[in-house]
């Protein structure tokens, strides 16, 4: 940065999940994951919706 004078923006992500993160999910969220696991087409549709960005704010 000092050598070129270019502005640089850094983003740091941190995964806070540990080996027990799944056991802490609510029953409803676990059921949702099971439904998506059983229906790959629904999982793909949800992934596409999330990647596109749902403007209604309803990501469930």
PDB file of C-alpha atoms in Angstrom:
ATOM      1  CA  UNK A   1       0.000   0.000   0.000  1.00  0.00           C
ATOM      2  CA  UNK A   2       2.741   2.423   0.875  1.00  0.00           C
ATOM      3  CA  UNK A   3       4.727   1.561  -2.236  1.00  0.00           C
ATOM      4  CA  UNK A   4       1.921   2.208  -4.717  1.00  0.00           C
ATOM      5  CA  UNK A   5      -0.364   4.644  -2.925  1.00  0.00           C
ATOM      6  CA  UNK A   6      -3.395   2.562  -3.893  1.00  0.00           C
ATOM      7  CA  UNK A   7      -6.287   2.407  -1.460  1.00  0.00           C
ATOM      8  CA  UNK A   8      -6.945  -1.114  -0.244  1.00  0.00           C
ATOM      9  CA  UNK A   9     -10.066  -2.412   1.470  1.00  0.00           C
ATOM     10  CA  UNK A  10      -9.752  -5.532   3.599  1.00  0.00           C
ATOM     11  CA  UNK A  11     -12.567  -7.729   4.867  1.00  0.00           C
ATOM     12  CA  UNK A  12     -12.035 -10.313   7.564  1.00  0.00           C
ATOM     13  CA  UNK A  13     -14.559 -13.073   8.122  1.00  0.00           C
ATOM     14  CA  UNK A  14     -14.570 -15.394  11.078  1.00  0.00           C
ATOM     15  CA  UNK A  15     -16.527 -18.619  11.325  1.00  0.00           C
ATOM     16  CA  UNK A  16     -17.946 -18.739  14.841  1.00  0.00           C
ATOM     17  CA  UNK A  17     -19.369 -22.240  14.452  1.00  0.00           C
ATOM     18  CA  UNK A  18     -17.769 -24.933  16.525  1.00  0.00           C
ATOM     19  CA  UNK A  19     -18.320 -28.684  16.330  1.00  0.00           C
ATOM     20  CA  UNK A  20     -21.604 -28.338  18.256  1.00  0.00           C
ATOM     21  CA  UNK A  21     -23.243 -25.551  16.225  1.00  0.00           C
ATOM     22  CA  UNK A  22     -25.811 -27.877  14.670  1.00  0.00           C
ATOM     23  CA  UNK A  23     -27.059 -29.108  18.054  1.00  0.00           C
ATOM     24  CA  UNK A  24     -27.846 -25.515  19.081  1.00  0.00           C
ATOM     25  CA  UNK A  25     -30.238 -24.868  16.211  1.00  0.00           C
ATOM     26  CA  UNK A  26     -33.934 -24.625  16.980  1.00  0.00           C
ATOM     27  CA  UNK A  27     -36.219 -27.535  16.134  1.00  0.00           C
ATOM     28  CA  UNK A  28     -37.823 -25.450  13.386  1.00  0.00           C
ATOM     29  CA  UNK A  29     -34.466 -24.655  11.756  1.00  0.00           C
ATOM     30  CA  UNK A  30     -33.390 -28.308  11.956  1.00  0.00           C
ATOM     31  CA  UNK A  31     -36.684 -29.346  10.333  1.00  0.00           C
ATOM     32  CA  UNK A  32     -36.103 -26.780   7.580  1.00  0.00           C
ATOM     33  CA  UNK A  33     -32.635 -28.188   6.917  1.00  0.00           C
ATOM     34  CA  UNK A  34     -34.035 -31.728   6.782  1.00  0.00           C
ATOM     35  CA  UNK A  35     -36.716 -30.651   4.275  1.00  0.00           C
ATOM     36  CA  UNK A  36     -34.054 -29.040   2.091  1.00  0.00           C
ATOM     37  CA  UNK A  37     -31.835 -32.106   2.348  1.00  0.00           C
ATOM     38  CA  UNK A  38     -34.753 -34.289   1.217  1.00  0.00           C
ATOM     39  CA  UNK A  39     -35.677 -31.961  -1.679  1.00  0.00           C
ATOM     40  CA  UNK A  40     -32.581 -30.874  -3.634  1.00  0.00           C
ATOM     41  CA  UNK A  41     -34.682 -28.824  -6.068  1.00  0.00           C
ATOM     42  CA  UNK A  42     -36.105 -26.755  -3.207  1.00  0.00           C
ATOM     43  CA  UNK A  43     -32.575 -26.339  -1.840  1.00  0.00           C
ATOM     44  CA  UNK A  44     -31.359 -25.069  -5.221  1.00  0.00           C
ATOM     45  CA  UNK A  45     -34.299 -22.658  -5.458  1.00  0.00           C
ATOM     46  CA  UNK A  46     -33.604 -21.285  -1.973  1.00  0.00           C
ATOM     47  CA  UNK A  47     -29.897 -20.905  -2.754  1.00  0.00           C
ATOM     48  CA  UNK A  48     -30.703 -19.028  -5.968  1.00  0.00           C
ATOM     49  CA  UNK A  49     -33.124 -16.773  -4.081  1.00  0.00           C
ATOM     50  CA  UNK A  50     -30.549 -16.003  -1.398  1.00  0.00           C
ATOM     51  CA  UNK A  51     -27.771 -15.365  -3.911  1.00  0.00           C
ATOM     52  CA  UNK A  52     -30.006 -13.088  -5.955  1.00  0.00           C
ATOM     53  CA  UNK A  53     -31.042 -11.129  -2.880  1.00  0.00           C
ATOM     54  CA  UNK A  54     -34.645 -11.191  -1.785  1.00  0.00           C
ATOM     55  CA  UNK A  55     -35.888  -7.602  -1.707  1.00  0.00           C
ATOM     56  CA  UNK A  56     -38.924  -8.482   0.425  1.00  0.00           C
ATOM     57  CA  UNK A  57     -36.673  -9.361   3.356  1.00  0.00           C
ATOM     58  CA  UNK A  58     -38.277 -12.795   3.722  1.00  0.00           C
ATOM     59  CA  UNK A  59     -35.447 -15.290   3.303  1.00  0.00           C
ATOM     60  CA  UNK A  60     -37.267 -18.246   4.836  1.00  0.00           C
TER      61      UNK A  60
END
